[in-house]
């Protein structure tokens, strides 16, 4: 039997090229090697959007459109929604006994988010505790590998601490520790040259962008501010057009050629932007076409199937968990 892997996204908007190279492409490959679960983490998204559930609701469907249009295959990958598996919430409650507030407050990723969101001294308890819920996400499915970015390593450490505590306290081996499977591609920069492409910064190219929008974003990309005339030598480092060519151009030799020409002088920004636009249109056109073949009924069916598969797996673990704790009163 192949190993179980689980990964998830918070539904908080459409997916962009950063997600494509950072996680989606990986999932398309991994679904052929492992039993893959992809979870739409709506419960986690509510921890900082509880007053805007409409945004979460709409994004859930957007995510599934994005997944299927890039080639995540619902026959190979179990796609499901976190809130529809109450077993996760149940396991979270038992896990909460096994962590201290002090430990939760030390989580570096959560710490950074708290600062960024400006919670000050009014941190919602649900938000502080989401790593516990994430520990339940991972363990209830017996996942051994969790494909994530670096910022999620503290979550997996937290999950493993809880698993060890649970198994020791309740003298069981019913829960498994897991390992992160780190993405090898570096984080994609934004079109403006900022460290990260993100929806909130408005510097991302979305998988569902229309051709003219993609073109507009490419032609307004940050290049080398000192490269004023085509004849001037230009800088390739920190030049977003080249970063994207590195990430998406299918022919690496051609990119190297362009780079040396650009550095020497004689290659205008408009020319490299046109090349990048062609590359991205070629990449995104089939994705858009696939997306247009999908409809809401089909998406709902995919989710229905995924949810019942996920429920079955989670229920099995929860039987063992209840037995281990000794709360399986009536059998
Ligand atoms: N915290 C993850 C993120 O923000 C999403 C997530 C929720 C997740 N549960 C998960 C990732 C379980 C991996 C495994 O991207």
Coordinates of C-alpha atoms and ligand atoms in Angstrom, one line a residue:
X1 CA 0.0 0.0 0.0
X2 CA 1.3 3.4 -0.8
X3 CA 2.1 6.0 1.8
X4 CA -0.6 8.6 2.7
X5 CA 0.2 12.2 2.0
X6 CA -1.9 15.2 3.0
X7 CA -1.7 18.8 2.2
X8 CA -4.1 21.7 2.4
X9 CA -4.9 25.2 1.4
X10 CA -6.9 27.9 3.2
X11 CA -9.7 29.0 0.9
X12 CA -9.0 32.7 0.8
X13 CA -8.9 33.5 -2.9
X14 CA -7.9 32.3 -6.4
X15 CA -4.6 30.5 -6.9
X16 CA -1.7 32.1 -8.8
X17 CA 1.5 31.2 -10.5
X18 CA 3.3 31.1 -7.1
X19 CA 1.0 28.3 -6.0
X20 CA 1.5 26.6 -9.4
X21 CA 5.2 26.2 -9.1
X22 CA 5.2 26.0 -5.3
X23 CA 2.6 23.3 -4.7
X24 CA 0.2 22.5 -7.5
X25 CA 2.7 21.0 -9.9
X26 CA 4.0 18.9 -7.1
X27 CA 0.6 17.5 -6.3
X28 CA 0.0 16.5 -9.9
X29 CA 3.2 14.4 -9.7
X30 CA 2.7 13.1 -6.2
X31 CA -0.8 11.8 -6.9
X32 CA 0.8 9.1 -9.0
X33 CA 3.2 8.0 -6.2
X34 CA 1.1 8.2 -3.1
X35 CA -2.4 8.1 -1.7
X36 CA -2.9 11.8 -1.8
X37 CA -5.4 13.9 0.2
X38 CA -5.9 17.6 -0.6
X39 CA -7.8 19.4 2.0
X40 CA -9.6 22.7 1.7
X41 CA -9.0 24.2 5.1
X42 CA -12.1 26.3 5.5
X43 CA -12.2 25.8 9.3
X44 CA -8.7 27.1 9.5
X45 CA -9.5 30.0 7.2
X46 CA -12.4 30.9 9.5
X47 CA -10.0 31.4 12.4
X48 CA -9.1 34.8 10.9
X49 CA -12.1 35.3 8.7
X50 CA -15.0 34.3 11.0
X51 CA -16.8 37.5 10.3
X52 CA -16.5 37.1 6.5
X53 CA -17.7 33.5 5.8
X54 CA -18.9 34.5 2.3
X55 CA -15.3 35.0 1.2
X56 CA -14.4 31.5 2.4
X57 CA -17.5 30.0 0.9
X58 CA -16.8 31.4 -2.6
X59 CA -13.1 30.5 -2.4
X60 CA -13.8 26.9 -1.7
X61 CA -15.3 26.4 -5.2
X62 CA -12.6 28.5 -6.8
X63 CA -10.0 26.3 -5.3
X64 CA -11.5 23.1 -6.8
X65 CA -11.7 24.7 -10.2
X66 CA -8.0 25.7 -9.9
X67 CA -7.0 22.2 -8.7
X68 CA -8.8 20.3 -11.5
X69 CA -7.7 22.8 -14.2
X70 CA -4.0 22.2 -13.5
X71 CA -4.4 18.4 -13.6
X72 CA -5.1 17.3 -10.1
X73 CA -7.1 14.2 -10.9
X74 CA -10.1 13.5 -8.5
X75 CA -9.7 9.8 -9.4
X76 CA -6.2 9.8 -7.9
X77 CA -6.5 12.5 -5.3
X78 CA -9.1 12.8 -2.5
X79 CA -10.2 16.4 -2.5
X80 CA -12.3 17.3 0.5
X81 CA -13.5 20.2 2.7
X82 CA -12.2 20.3 6.3
X83 CA -15.5 21.4 7.9
X84 CA -17.3 18.5 6.4
X85 CA -15.2 16.0 8.5
X86 CA -16.4 16.6 12.1
X87 CA -13.9 13.9 13.2
X88 CA -11.2 16.5 12.8
X89 CA -12.9 18.9 15.2
X90 CA -13.4 16.0 17.6
X91 CA -9.7 15.0 17.6
X92 CA -8.7 18.7 18.0
X93 CA -10.6 18.8 21.3
X94 CA -8.7 15.8 22.6
X95 CA -5.4 17.2 21.3
X96 CA -6.0 20.6 23.1
X97 CA -5.4 18.8 26.4
X98 CA -1.9 17.9 25.3
X99 CA -0.6 21.4 24.5
X100 CA 0.1 24.4 26.7
X101 CA -0.7 28.0 25.9
X102 CA 2.9 28.8 26.3
X103 CA 3.8 26.2 23.6
X104 CA 1.2 27.7 21.2
X105 CA 2.5 31.2 21.8
X106 CA 6.0 30.1 20.8
X107 CA 5.0 28.9 17.3
X108 CA 7.0 31.2 15.0
X109 CA 4.6 31.1 12.1
X110 CA 1.6 31.9 14.3
X111 CA 3.6 34.6 16.0
X112 CA 4.4 36.3 12.7
X113 CA 0.8 36.1 11.6
X114 CA -0.4 37.6 14.9
X115 CA 1.9 40.5 14.4
X116 CA 0.9 40.9 10.8
X117 CA -2.8 40.8 11.6
X118 CA -2.4 43.3 14.4
X119 CA -4.3 41.2 17.0
X120 CA -2.4 42.9 19.8
X121 CA -3.6 41.4 23.1
X122 CA -6.9 40.2 21.7
X123 CA -5.8 37.1 20.0
X124 CA -8.8 34.9 19.2
X125 CA -8.3 31.5 20.9
X126 CA -9.3 29.7 17.8
X127 CA -6.5 31.4 15.9
X128 CA -3.9 30.6 18.5
X129 CA -5.0 27.0 18.5
X130 CA -5.2 26.4 14.7
X131 CA -1.9 24.5 14.8
X132 CA -3.6 22.0 17.0
X133 CA -6.4 21.7 14.6
X134 CA -3.8 21.3 11.8
X135 CA -2.2 18.5 13.8
X136 CA -5.6 16.8 13.8
X137 CA -5.9 17.3 10.0
X138 CA -2.7 15.4 9.5
X139 CA -3.0 12.6 12.0
X140 CA -6.7 11.7 11.5
X141 CA -5.8 10.6 8.0
X142 CA -2.6 8.8 9.2
X143 CA -0.6 11.0 6.8
X144 CA 3.2 10.3 6.9
X145 CA 4.3 13.0 4.5
X146 CA 3.0 16.6 4.3
X147 CA 4.1 18.5 1.2
X148 CA 4.4 22.1 2.4
X149 CA 6.5 25.2 2.3
X150 CA 9.1 26.1 5.0
X151 CA 6.6 28.2 7.0
X152 CA 4.6 25.0 7.8
X153 CA 7.5 23.1 9.5
X154 CA 6.5 24.4 13.0
X155 CA 3.0 22.9 12.4
X156 CA 4.4 19.5 11.7
X157 CA 6.7 19.7 14.7
X158 CA 3.7 20.6 16.8
X159 CA 1.7 17.6 15.4
X160 CA 4.6 15.2 16.1
X161 CA 4.9 16.4 19.7
X162 CA 1.2 15.8 20.2
X163 CA 1.3 12.4 18.6
X164 CA 4.1 11.3 20.9
X165 CA 2.3 12.6 23.9
X166 CA -1.0 11.0 22.9
X167 CA 0.6 7.6 22.2
X168 CA 2.6 7.7 25.5
X169 CA -0.3 8.9 27.7
X170 CA -2.8 6.5 26.2
X171 CA -0.4 3.6 25.7
X172 CA -1.2 3.2 22.0
X173 CA 0.5 3.5 18.6
X174 CA -2.7 4.4 16.8
X175 CA -1.3 7.8 15.7
X176 CA 1.6 8.3 13.3
X177 CA 4.3 11.0 13.2
X178 CA 4.7 12.8 9.9
X179 CA 7.5 14.5 7.9
X180 CA 7.4 17.6 5.8
X181 CA 8.1 17.2 2.1
X182 CA 9.6 20.5 1.3
X183 CA 9.0 22.1 -2.2
X184 CA 12.3 22.5 -4.0
X185 CA 11.3 25.5 -6.0
X186 CA 12.1 28.9 -4.4
X187 CA 9.2 31.1 -3.6
X188 CA 8.0 33.0 -6.7
X189 CA 8.5 36.8 -6.4
X190 CA 5.7 39.2 -7.2
X191 CA 5.4 41.0 -10.5
X192 CA 6.5 44.1 -8.7
X193 CA 9.7 42.5 -7.4
X194 CA 8.4 42.1 -3.9
X195 CA 9.6 39.0 -2.1
X196 CA 6.3 37.1 -2.5
X197 CA 3.5 36.9 -5.1
X198 CA 0.3 37.3 -3.2
X199 CA -3.3 38.2 -3.7
X200 CA -3.3 40.9 -1.0
X201 CA -0.3 42.7 -2.5
X202 CA -1.9 42.7 -6.0
X203 CA 1.2 41.5 -7.6
X204 CA 0.3 38.0 -8.7
X205 CA -0.8 36.4 -12.0
X206 CA -3.7 34.2 -11.3
X207 CA -4.3 30.8 -13.1
X208 CA -7.7 32.1 -14.0
X209 CA -6.6 35.5 -15.4
X210 CA -7.8 36.4 -18.9
X211 CA -5.1 36.7 -21.7
X212 CA -5.3 40.5 -21.7
X213 CA -4.9 40.7 -17.9
X214 CA -1.8 38.4 -18.1
X215 CA -0.3 40.6 -20.8
X216 CA -0.9 43.7 -18.8
X217 CA 0.7 42.2 -15.7
X218 CA 3.7 41.0 -17.7
X219 CA 4.2 44.4 -19.4
X220 CA 4.2 46.2 -16.1
X221 CA 6.7 43.9 -14.5
X222 CA 9.6 45.2 -12.5
X223 CA 12.9 44.8 -14.6
X224 CA 16.1 46.8 -14.1
X225 CA 15.3 50.4 -13.3
X226 CA 18.7 51.5 -14.7
X227 CA 18.1 49.7 -18.0
X228 CA 16.7 52.7 -19.9
X229 CA 17.8 52.2 -23.5
X230 CA 17.7 48.8 -25.2
X231 CA 21.4 49.3 -26.0
X232 CA 22.4 49.6 -22.3
X233 CA 23.7 46.7 -20.4
X234 CA 21.0 45.3 -18.1
X235 CA 20.8 43.5 -14.8
X236 CA 19.3 40.0 -14.7
X237 CA 19.4 39.5 -10.9
X238 CA 16.3 40.9 -9.3
X239 CA 14.8 41.4 -12.7
X240 CA 11.3 39.8 -12.4
X241 CA 11.0 39.0 -16.1
X242 CA 14.1 36.8 -15.9
X243 CA 12.9 35.2 -12.6
X244 CA 9.7 34.2 -14.4
X245 CA 11.5 33.1 -17.5
X246 CA 13.7 30.9 -15.3
X247 CA 10.6 29.5 -13.6
X248 CA 8.4 29.0 -16.7
X249 CA 10.3 29.0 -20.0
X250 CA 10.5 25.4 -21.3
X251 CA 13.9 26.0 -22.9
X252 CA 16.6 26.8 -20.4
X253 CA 19.4 27.3 -23.0
X254 CA 17.3 30.0 -24.7
X255 CA 16.9 31.7 -21.3
X256 CA 20.6 31.7 -20.8
X257 CA 21.1 33.2 -24.3
X258 CA 18.7 36.0 -23.5
X259 CA 20.4 36.7 -20.2
X260 CA 23.8 37.1 -21.7
X261 CA 22.4 39.3 -24.5
X262 CA 20.6 41.4 -21.9
X263 CA 23.7 41.8 -19.7
X264 CA 25.8 42.7 -22.7
X265 CA 23.3 45.3 -23.9
X266 CA 21.1 45.3 -27.0
X267 CA 18.1 43.5 -25.7
X268 CA 15.1 45.7 -24.8
X269 CA 12.7 45.2 -22.0
X270 CA 9.8 45.1 -24.4
X271 CA 11.4 42.1 -26.2
X272 CA 11.9 40.0 -23.1
X273 CA 8.4 40.9 -21.9
X274 CA 6.9 39.8 -25.2
X275 CA 8.8 36.5 -24.9
X276 CA 7.6 36.0 -21.3
X277 CA 4.0 36.8 -22.3
X278 CA 4.1 34.2 -25.0
X279 CA 5.5 31.6 -22.5
X280 CA 2.8 32.4 -19.9
X281 CA 0.0 32.4 -22.4
X282 CA 1.1 29.0 -23.7
X283 CA 1.1 27.7 -20.1
X284 CA -2.2 29.2 -19.0
X285 CA -4.3 28.7 -22.1
X286 CA -4.8 24.9 -21.7
X287 CA -5.4 25.5 -18.0
X288 CA -8.1 28.1 -18.8
X289 CA -9.6 25.7 -21.4
X290 CA -9.8 22.9 -18.9
X291 CA -11.4 25.2 -16.4
X292 CA -14.1 26.2 -19.0
X293 CA -15.0 22.5 -19.4
X294 CA -15.9 22.2 -15.7
X295 CA -19.1 23.2 -14.1
X296 CA -20.5 23.6 -10.6
X297 CA -22.4 20.3 -10.6
X298 CA -19.3 18.4 -11.5
X299 CA -17.3 20.2 -8.8
X300 CA -20.0 19.3 -6.2
X301 CA -19.8 15.7 -7.2
X302 CA -16.0 15.6 -6.9
X303 CA -16.4 17.1 -3.4
X304 CA -19.1 14.7 -2.4
X305 CA -17.0 11.7 -3.3
X306 CA -13.9 13.2 -1.7
X307 CA -15.8 14.0 1.5
X308 CA -17.2 10.5 1.8
X309 CA -13.7 8.9 1.2
X310 CA -12.2 11.3 3.8
X311 CA -14.9 10.6 6.3
X312 CA -14.3 6.9 6.1
X313 CA -10.6 7.2 6.8
X314 CA -11.1 9.7 9.6
X315 CA -13.8 7.6 11.3
X316 CA -11.5 4.6 11.3
X317 CA -8.8 6.6 13.2
X318 CA -11.3 8.1 15.6
X319 CA -12.6 4.6 16.6
X320 CA -9.0 3.8 17.6
X321 CA -8.6 7.2 19.4
X322 CA -11.7 6.7 21.4
X323 CA -10.7 3.2 22.3
X324 CA -7.2 4.4 23.3
X325 CA -8.7 7.1 25.6
X326 CA -11.3 4.7 26.9
X327 CA -14.3 6.6 25.9
X328 CA -15.7 3.9 23.7
X329 CA -18.4 3.2 26.3
X330 CA -21.1 1.5 24.3
X331 CA -19.9 -0.9 21.7
Ligands
LIG1 N1 -1.7 26.0 7.2 C1 -1.7 25.7 5.8 C2 -1.5 27.0 5.0 O1 -1.8 28.1 5.5 C3 -3.0 25.0 5.3 C4 -3.3 23.7 6.0 C5 -4.3 23.4 6.9 C6 -2.5 22.5 5.9 N2 -4.2 22.2 7.3 C7 -3.1 21.6 6.7 C8 -1.3 22.2 5.2 C9 -2.6 20.3 6.8 C10 -0.8 20.9 5.3 C11 -1.5 20.0 6.1 O2 -1.1 26.9 3.9

